[in-house]
Every structure is written in C-alpha cells, then in structure tokens.
C-alpha cells in the first residue's frame, strides 16, 4: 500500500467526482477513522456511504475553519462554459490559509478569471492535463497573472513541465517553479 508508512490524514479535500479525484479505492487504502472531508455537493452525491458522516459540503465562495486552517472553496471550471467538462459550481478549487500562508489547489480548471485574480498566494498547485484542464501555455499565462511565490505543476501527465518552467521563468523570475515526479510508477 502506497500509504502504509504515512500518517493518517486529518483532512481530505476533494475537488470533483471524476475517478482520478474521488477514488473509493484510494480512500479505502487510508486510515480515515478521524479524517474530515470537505467536498462540493457533486462529490457528496457520489461519496461512499462509509464517509458521509465525516463529510462537509462546501461550495464556491464559502469558507470554513478546521483547527486553525481556513478552507476557502474557489471556482474551478472549463471555458467556454457551454458544454464544459467541468461546469462552473460543480467542483471546487481551494485556498487554504494557515500560519500566515495561503496555498492554492486549482482542481481541474482552465485559466479562469477567478484564478487570474487571486492575490497573495504563497504556494500554488496548478493542474495541466488537456483536455480536462490547461495546456502549458494557458497554465503559465495564468500563473504569471496571479504571481504565486512558488508553483507546483501537477496532474500533468503528458505535458512538458520543463517547458512550463521555462515559460514562467521567462515571464517572472521571482516565481519559483518546483517540478516533482507525481507519477513514480
């Protein structure tokens, strides 16, 4: 089990109900006895029964507190909105505020105005995975608009993350791009 040597999670945030974000198999492999889940309604509607008592629905624009962490649900959706794979309001991105730092998790989104208008983001996790999210050009352009201190591209299978780094570096050397191997297997 990938998680056997990891501590049990206190909180799990789920962005939307697609199988690569809401995985009953992954949840079953974790010790979630004392875990709190924060999810949009679309996830709650598909959440396995055994987790519902621990699940809180949070919608775009809402904020909740968990042990000193402010969880802000922000929009994630595709453009154009008509026929989008991810409709506005169906899923959440998240901004977590803790210890004077703000961490943004984009969820499956494109370079939407709500992302581009974020301010004061210390660490950003930005998806890049066509056709469900952004390509490297759209992602780098969005990152250059909201200027996080540090950005981690994730959910990027098949995307050239080295090129993403070059594009961000060329636009703003003050943004630190950190590349990780999210797909070790």
Coordinates of N, CA and C in Angstrom, one line a residue:
X1 N 0.8 -1.2 0.0 CA 0.0 0.0 0.0 C 0.9 1.2 0.0
X2 N 0.6 2.1 -0.9 CA 1.4 3.4 -1.1 C 1.4 4.2 0.2
X3 N 0.3 4.1 1.0 CA 0.2 5.0 2.2 C 0.5 4.3 3.5
X4 N 0.9 3.1 3.5 CA 1.1 2.4 4.8 C 2.0 3.1 5.8
X5 N 3.1 3.7 5.3 CA 4.0 4.4 6.2 C 3.7 5.9 6.4
X6 N 2.6 6.3 5.9 CA 2.2 7.7 6.0 C 1.3 7.9 7.2
X7 N 1.3 9.0 7.9 CA 0.3 9.2 8.9 C -1.1 9.4 8.4
X8 N -2.0 9.1 9.2 CA -3.4 9.2 8.8 C -3.8 10.6 8.5
X9 N -4.5 10.9 7.5 CA -4.8 12.3 7.1 C -5.9 12.9 8.1
X10 N -5.6 14.2 8.5 CA -6.6 14.9 9.3 C -7.8 15.4 8.4
X11 N -7.4 15.9 7.2 CA -8.4 16.5 6.3 C -8.1 16.0 4.9
X12 N -9.2 15.7 4.2 CA -9.1 15.4 2.7 C -10.0 16.4 2.0
X13 N -9.5 17.1 1.0 CA -10.3 18.0 0.2 C -10.4 17.3 -1.2
X14 N -11.6 17.2 -1.7 CA -11.8 16.5 -3.0 C -12.4 17.6 -3.9
X15 N -11.9 17.8 -5.1 CA -12.3 18.9 -5.9 C -13.5 18.6 -6.7
X16 N -13.7 17.3 -7.2 CA -14.8 17.0 -8.0 C -14.9 15.4 -8.2
X17 N -16.0 14.9 -8.7 CA -16.2 13.4 -8.6 C -15.6 12.6 -9.7
X18 N -14.8 13.1 -10.6 CA -14.1 12.3 -11.6 C -13.2 11.2 -10.8
X19 N -13.1 10.1 -11.4 CA -12.4 9.0 -10.8 C -11.0 9.2 -10.4
X20 N -10.3 10.2 -11.0 CA -8.9 10.5 -10.7 C -8.9 11.5 -9.5
X21 N -10.0 11.9 -9.0 CA -10.1 12.8 -7.9 C -10.9 12.3 -6.7
X22 N -11.9 11.5 -7.0 CA -12.7 10.8 -6.0 C -12.5 9.3 -6.3
X23 N -11.6 8.7 -5.6 CA -11.3 7.3 -5.8 C -11.6 6.5 -4.5
X24 N -12.7 5.7 -4.5 CA -13.1 4.9 -3.4 C -11.9 3.9 -3.0
X25 N -11.2 3.5 -4.0 CA -10.1 2.6 -3.7 C -9.0 3.3 -3.0
X26 N -8.6 4.5 -3.4 CA -7.6 5.3 -2.7 C -8.1 5.6 -1.2
X27 N -9.3 6.0 -1.1 CA -9.8 6.3 0.3 C -9.8 5.0 1.2
X28 N -10.1 3.9 0.6 CA -10.1 2.6 1.4 C -8.7 2.2 1.8
X29 N -7.7 2.7 1.1 CA -6.3 2.4 1.5 C -5.8 3.3 2.6
X30 N -6.5 4.3 3.0 CA -6.1 5.2 4.0 C -6.8 4.9 5.4
X31 N -6.2 5.3 6.4 CA -6.8 5.3 7.7 C -7.6 6.6 7.9
X32 N -8.9 6.6 7.6 CA -9.7 7.8 7.6 C -10.6 7.8 8.8
X33 N -10.4 7.0 9.8 CA -11.2 7.0 11.0 C -11.5 8.4 11.6
X34 N -10.5 9.2 11.7 CA -10.7 10.5 12.2 C -10.5 11.7 11.2
X35 N -10.7 11.4 10.0 CA -10.5 12.3 8.9 C -11.8 13.1 8.6
X36 N -11.6 14.4 8.4 CA -12.7 15.3 7.9 C -12.6 15.5 6.4
X37 N -13.7 15.3 5.7 CA -13.7 15.5 4.3 C -14.4 16.8 4.0
X38 N -13.9 17.6 3.1 CA -14.5 18.8 2.6 C -14.7 18.7 1.1
X39 N -15.9 18.8 0.6 CA -16.2 18.4 -0.8 C -17.3 19.3 -1.4
X40 N -17.4 19.4 -2.7 CA -18.5 20.1 -3.3 C -19.7 19.1 -3.3
X41 N -20.9 19.6 -3.5 CA -22.1 18.7 -3.5 C -22.0 17.6 -4.5
X42 N -21.4 17.8 -5.7 CA -21.3 16.8 -6.7 C -20.5 15.6 -6.1
X43 N -19.5 15.9 -5.3 CA -18.7 14.8 -4.7 C -19.6 14.1 -3.6
X44 N -20.2 14.9 -2.7 CA -21.1 14.3 -1.7 C -22.1 13.4 -2.2
X45 N -22.6 13.7 -3.4 CA -23.6 12.9 -4.1 C -23.1 11.5 -4.5
X46 N -21.8 11.4 -4.6 CA -21.2 10.1 -5.1 C -20.2 9.6 -4.0
X47 N -20.2 10.2 -2.9 CA -19.2 9.8 -1.8 C -19.7 8.4 -1.3
X48 N -18.7 7.5 -1.1 CA -19.1 6.2 -0.5 C -19.8 6.4 0.9
X49 N -20.8 5.6 1.2 CA -21.6 5.8 2.3 C -20.8 5.8 3.6
X50 N -19.7 5.1 3.7 CA -19.0 5.0 5.0 C -18.3 6.3 5.4
X51 N -18.2 7.3 4.4 CA -17.5 8.5 4.7 C -18.5 9.7 4.9
X52 N -19.7 9.5 4.7 CA -20.7 10.6 4.7 C -20.8 11.3 6.0
X53 N -20.7 10.6 7.1 CA -20.8 11.2 8.4 C -19.6 12.2 8.7
X54 N -18.5 12.0 8.0 CA -17.3 12.8 8.2 C -17.2 13.9 7.1
X55 N -18.2 14.0 6.3 CA -18.1 14.8 5.1 C -18.9 16.1 5.3
X56 N -18.3 17.2 4.9 CA -18.9 18.6 5.0 C -18.9 19.1 3.5
X57 N -20.1 19.5 3.1 CA -20.2 20.1 1.8 C -19.8 21.6 1.8
X58 N -18.9 22.0 0.9 CA -18.5 23.4 0.8 C -18.6 23.8 -0.6
X59 N -19.2 25.0 -0.9 CA -19.5 25.4 -2.2 C -18.6 26.6 -2.6
X60 N -18.4 26.9 -3.9 CA -17.7 28.0 -4.3 C -18.1 29.3 -3.6
X61 N -17.1 30.0 -3.1 CA -17.4 31.2 -2.3 C -17.5 31.0 -0.8
X62 N -17.6 29.8 -0.4 CA -17.8 29.6 1.1 C -16.4 29.3 1.7
X63 N -16.4 29.6 3.0 CA -15.2 29.4 3.8 C -15.6 28.6 5.1
X64 N -14.7 27.8 5.5 CA -14.9 27.0 6.7 C -13.6 26.9 7.5
X65 N -13.6 26.7 8.8 CA -12.5 26.6 9.6 C -12.3 25.1 10.0
X66 N -11.0 24.7 10.0 CA -10.7 23.4 10.6 C -9.4 23.6 11.4
X67 N -9.5 23.5 12.7 CA -8.3 23.6 13.6 C -7.3 24.6 13.1
X68 N -7.7 25.9 12.9 CA -6.8 27.0 12.6 C -6.5 27.1 11.1
X69 N -7.1 26.3 10.3 CA -6.9 26.4 8.9 C -8.2 26.9 8.3
X70 N -8.1 27.9 7.5 CA -9.3 28.4 6.8 C -9.3 27.8 5.4
X71 N -10.4 27.1 5.1 CA -10.6 26.4 3.8 C -11.6 27.2 3.0
X72 N -11.1 27.8 1.9 CA -11.9 28.6 1.0 C -12.1 27.8 -0.2
X73 N -13.4 27.6 -0.6 CA -13.7 26.9 -1.8 C -13.8 28.0 -2.9
X74 N -13.0 27.8 -4.0 CA -13.0 28.7 -5.1 C -13.4 28.0 -6.4
X75 N -13.8 28.8 -7.4 CA -14.3 28.1 -8.6 C -13.2 27.3 -9.3
X76 N -13.6 26.3 -10.0 CA -12.8 25.6 -11.0 C -13.8 25.1 -12.1
X77 N -13.5 25.5 -13.3 CA -14.3 25.1 -14.4 C -13.6 25.3 -15.7
X78 N -14.2 24.8 -16.8 CA -13.6 24.9 -18.1 C -14.3 26.1 -18.9
X79 N -13.6 26.6 -19.9 CA -14.1 27.6 -20.8 C -14.1 27.0 -22.2
X80 N -15.0 27.3 -23.1 CA -16.2 28.1 -22.7 C -17.1 27.2 -21.8
X81 N -17.9 27.9 -21.1 CA -18.8 27.2 -20.1 C -19.8 26.3 -20.7
X82 N -20.3 26.6 -21.9 CA -21.3 25.8 -22.6 C -20.6 24.5 -23.0
X83 N -21.1 23.4 -22.5 CA -20.6 22.1 -22.9 C -19.3 21.7 -22.2
X84 N -18.9 22.4 -21.1 CA -17.7 22.2 -20.4 C -17.6 20.9 -19.7
X85 N -16.4 20.3 -19.7 CA -16.2 19.0 -19.0 C -16.4 19.2 -17.5
X86 N -16.1 20.4 -17.0 CA -16.2 20.8 -15.6 C -17.0 22.1 -15.6
X87 N -18.3 22.0 -15.2 CA -19.1 23.2 -15.2 C -18.9 24.1 -14.0
X88 N -19.1 25.4 -14.1 CA -18.9 26.3 -13.0 C -19.9 25.9 -11.9
X89 N -19.3 25.8 -10.7 CA -20.1 25.5 -9.5 C -20.2 24.0 -9.2
X90 N -19.7 23.1 -10.1 CA -19.8 21.7 -10.0 C -18.7 21.2 -9.1
X91 N -17.5 21.8 -9.2 CA -16.4 21.4 -8.4 C -15.7 22.6 -7.7
X92 N -14.7 22.3 -6.9 CA -14.0 23.3 -6.1 C -12.5 23.3 -6.4
X93 N -11.9 24.5 -6.5 CA -10.5 24.6 -6.2 C -10.5 25.0 -4.7
X94 N -9.3 25.1 -4.1 CA -9.3 25.5 -2.7 C -8.1 26.5 -2.4
X95 N -8.4 27.4 -1.6 CA -7.3 28.2 -1.0 C -7.3 28.0 0.5
X96 N -6.2 27.4 1.0 CA -6.0 27.1 2.4 C -5.2 28.2 3.0
X97 N -5.7 28.8 4.1 CA -5.0 29.9 4.8 C -4.6 29.3 6.2
X98 N -3.3 29.3 6.4 CA -2.8 28.8 7.7 C -1.4 29.4 8.0
X99 N -1.2 29.7 9.3 CA 0.1 30.2 9.7 C 0.6 31.4 8.9
X100 N -0.3 32.2 8.4 CA 0.1 33.4 7.6 C 0.4 33.1 6.2
X101 N 0.1 31.9 5.7 CA 0.4 31.5 4.4 C -0.9 31.1 3.7
X102 N -0.9 31.3 2.4 CA -2.1 30.9 1.5 C -1.6 29.9 0.5
X103 N -2.3 28.8 0.4 CA -1.9 27.7 -0.5 C -3.1 27.5 -1.4
X104 N -2.9 27.5 -2.7 CA -4.0 27.3 -3.7 C -3.8 26.0 -4.4
X105 N -5.0 25.2 -4.5 CA -5.0 24.0 -5.2 C -6.1 24.2 -6.3
X106 N -5.7 24.2 -7.5 CA -6.6 24.6 -8.6 C -7.7 23.7 -8.9
X107 N -7.5 22.4 -8.7 CA -8.5 21.4 -9.2 C -8.5 21.5 -10.7
X108 N -9.3 20.7 -11.4 CA -9.4 20.6 -12.9 C -10.0 21.9 -13.4
X109 N -9.2 22.8 -13.8 CA -9.8 24.1 -14.3 C -9.0 24.6 -15.4
X110 N -9.4 25.7 -16.0 CA -8.7 26.4 -17.0 C -8.3 27.7 -16.4
X111 N -7.6 28.6 -17.2 CA -7.1 29.9 -16.7 C -8.3 30.9 -16.5
X112 N -9.2 30.5 -15.6 CA -10.4 31.3 -15.4 C -10.1 32.6 -14.7
X113 N -11.0 33.6 -14.9 CA -10.8 34.9 -14.2 C -10.6 34.8 -12.7
X114 N -11.3 33.9 -12.0 CA -11.2 33.8 -10.6 C -9.8 33.4 -10.2
X115 N -9.1 32.5 -11.0 CA -7.8 32.1 -10.7 C -6.8 33.3 -11.0
X116 N -7.0 33.9 -12.1 CA -6.1 35.0 -12.5 C -6.1 36.2 -11.5
X117 N -7.2 36.3 -10.8 CA -7.4 37.4 -9.9 C -7.0 37.1 -8.4
X118 N -6.5 35.9 -8.2 CA -6.1 35.5 -6.9 C -4.9 36.5 -6.5
X119 N -4.8 36.8 -5.2 CA -3.8 37.6 -4.6 C -3.2 37.0 -3.4
X120 N -1.9 37.2 -3.2 CA -1.2 36.8 -2.0 C -1.0 35.3 -1.9
X121 N -1.0 34.6 -3.0 CA -0.8 33.1 -2.9 C 0.7 32.8 -2.7
X122 N 1.0 32.1 -1.6 CA 2.4 31.7 -1.3 C 2.8 30.4 -2.1
X123 N 1.9 29.5 -2.1 CA 2.2 28.2 -2.9 C 1.0 27.8 -3.7
X124 N 1.2 27.5 -5.0 CA 0.1 27.1 -5.8 C 0.4 25.8 -6.4
X125 N -0.7 24.9 -6.5 CA -0.7 23.7 -7.2 C -1.6 23.8 -8.4
X126 N -1.1 23.8 -9.6 CA -1.8 24.1 -10.8 C -1.9 22.9 -11.7
X127 N -3.1 22.5 -12.1 CA -3.3 21.3 -13.0 C -3.0 21.7 -14.4
X128 N -2.4 20.7 -15.2 CA -2.2 20.9 -16.6 C -2.4 19.5 -17.2
X129 N -3.5 19.3 -17.8 CA -3.8 18.0 -18.4 C -5.0 18.1 -19.4
X130 N -4.6 18.4 -20.6 CA -5.6 18.5 -21.7 C -6.3 17.2 -21.9
X131 N -7.6 17.1 -22.2 CA -8.5 18.2 -22.5 C -9.3 18.7 -21.2
X132 N -8.9 18.2 -20.1 CA -9.7 18.5 -18.9 C -9.2 19.7 -18.1
X133 N -8.0 20.2 -18.3 CA -7.6 21.4 -17.6 C -6.9 22.3 -18.6
X134 N -5.7 22.8 -18.3 CA -5.0 23.7 -19.2 C -3.8 23.1 -19.9
X135 N -3.4 23.6 -21.0 CA -2.1 23.2 -21.5 C -1.0 24.1 -20.9
X136 N 0.3 23.9 -21.2 CA 1.3 24.6 -20.5 C 1.3 26.1 -20.8
X137 N 0.9 26.5 -22.0 CA 0.8 27.9 -22.3 C -0.3 28.6 -21.5
X138 N -1.4 28.0 -21.4 CA -2.5 28.6 -20.6 C -2.2 28.6 -19.1
X139 N -1.6 27.5 -18.7 CA -1.2 27.5 -17.2 C -0.2 28.5 -16.9
X140 N 0.9 28.6 -17.7 CA 1.9 29.6 -17.4 C 1.4 31.0 -17.5
X141 N 0.5 31.3 -18.4 CA -0.1 32.6 -18.5 C -0.9 32.9 -17.3
X142 N -1.7 32.0 -16.8 CA -2.5 32.2 -15.6 C -1.6 32.4 -14.4
X143 N -0.6 31.6 -14.3 CA 0.4 31.7 -13.1 C 1.0 33.1 -13.2
X144 N 1.4 33.6 -14.3 CA 2.0 34.9 -14.4 C 1.1 36.0 -14.1
X145 N -0.2 35.8 -14.2 CA -1.2 36.8 -13.8 C -1.4 36.8 -12.3
X146 N -1.4 35.7 -11.6 CA -1.7 35.7 -10.1 C -0.4 35.7 -9.3
X147 N 0.7 35.4 -9.9 CA 2.0 35.5 -9.3 C 2.2 34.9 -7.9
X148 N 2.0 33.5 -7.8 CA 2.3 32.9 -6.6 C 3.8 32.9 -6.3
X149 N 4.2 32.8 -5.1 CA 5.6 32.8 -4.7 C 6.3 31.5 -5.3
X150 N 5.6 30.4 -5.1 CA 6.0 29.1 -5.5 C 4.9 28.4 -6.2
X151 N 5.2 27.7 -7.3 CA 4.1 27.0 -8.1 C 4.6 25.5 -8.3
X152 N 3.8 24.6 -8.1 CA 4.0 23.2 -8.4 C 3.0 22.8 -9.5
X153 N 3.4 22.5 -10.7 CA 2.5 21.9 -11.7 C 2.2 20.5 -11.3
X154 N 0.9 20.1 -11.3 CA 0.5 18.7 -11.0 C -0.6 18.3 -12.0
X155 N -0.9 17.0 -11.9 CA -1.9 16.5 -12.8 C -1.6 16.8 -14.2
X156 N -0.3 16.5 -14.6 CA 0.2 17.0 -15.8 C 0.7 15.9 -16.8
X157 N 0.2 14.7 -16.5 CA 0.7 13.6 -17.4 C 0.6 13.9 -18.9
X158 N 1.8 13.8 -19.5 CA 1.9 14.1 -20.9 C 2.2 15.5 -21.3
X159 N 2.2 16.4 -20.3 CA 2.6 17.8 -20.6 C 4.1 18.0 -20.3
X160 N 4.7 18.9 -21.0 CA 6.1 19.2 -20.9 C 6.3 20.2 -19.8
X161 N 6.5 19.7 -18.6 CA 6.6 20.6 -17.4 C 7.9 21.4 -17.4
X162 N 8.9 20.9 -18.1 CA 10.2 21.7 -18.2 C 9.9 23.0 -19.0
X163 N 9.1 22.8 -20.1 CA 8.7 24.0 -20.9 C 7.8 24.9 -20.1
X164 N 6.9 24.4 -19.3 CA 6.1 25.2 -18.4 C 7.0 26.1 -17.5
X165 N 8.0 25.4 -16.9 CA 9.0 26.2 -16.1 C 9.7 27.3 -16.9
X166 N 10.1 27.0 -18.1 CA 10.8 28.0 -18.9 C 9.9 29.2 -19.2
X167 N 8.6 28.9 -19.5 CA 7.7 30.0 -19.8 C 7.5 30.9 -18.6
X168 N 7.3 30.2 -17.4 CA 7.1 31.0 -16.2 C 8.4 31.8 -15.8
X169 N 9.5 31.1 -15.9 CA 10.8 31.8 -15.6 C 11.0 33.0 -16.6
X170 N 10.7 32.9 -17.8 CA 10.8 33.9 -18.8 C 9.9 35.1 -18.5
X171 N 8.8 34.8 -17.9 CA 7.8 35.9 -17.6 C 8.0 36.6 -16.3
X172 N 8.5 35.8 -15.3 CA 8.7 36.3 -14.0 C 9.7 35.4 -13.2
X173 N 10.9 35.9 -13.1 CA 11.9 35.1 -12.4 C 11.7 35.0 -10.9
X174 N 10.8 35.8 -10.4 CA 10.5 35.8 -8.9 C 9.6 34.6 -8.5
X175 N 8.9 34.0 -9.5 CA 8.1 32.9 -9.2 C 8.9 31.6 -9.3
X176 N 9.0 30.9 -8.2 CA 9.8 29.7 -8.1 C 8.9 28.5 -8.6
X177 N 9.3 27.8 -9.7 CA 8.6 26.7 -10.2 C 9.3 25.4 -9.7
X178 N 8.6 24.6 -8.9 CA 9.1 23.4 -8.4 C 8.5 22.2 -9.1
X179 N 9.4 21.4 -9.7 CA 8.9 20.2 -10.5 C 9.1 19.0 -9.7
X180 N 8.0 18.2 -9.6 CA 8.0 16.9 -8.8 C 7.6 15.8 -9.7
X181 N 8.0 14.6 -9.4 CA 7.6 13.4 -10.1 C 6.3 12.9 -9.4
X182 N 5.2 13.3 -9.9 CA 3.9 12.9 -9.4 C 3.5 11.5 -9.8
X183 N 4.2 10.9 -10.8 CA 3.8 9.6 -11.3 C 5.0 8.7 -11.2
X184 N 5.3 8.2 -10.0 CA 6.5 7.4 -9.8 C 6.4 6.0 -10.3
X185 N 5.3 5.5 -10.6 CA 5.1 4.1 -11.1 C 5.1 4.1 -12.6

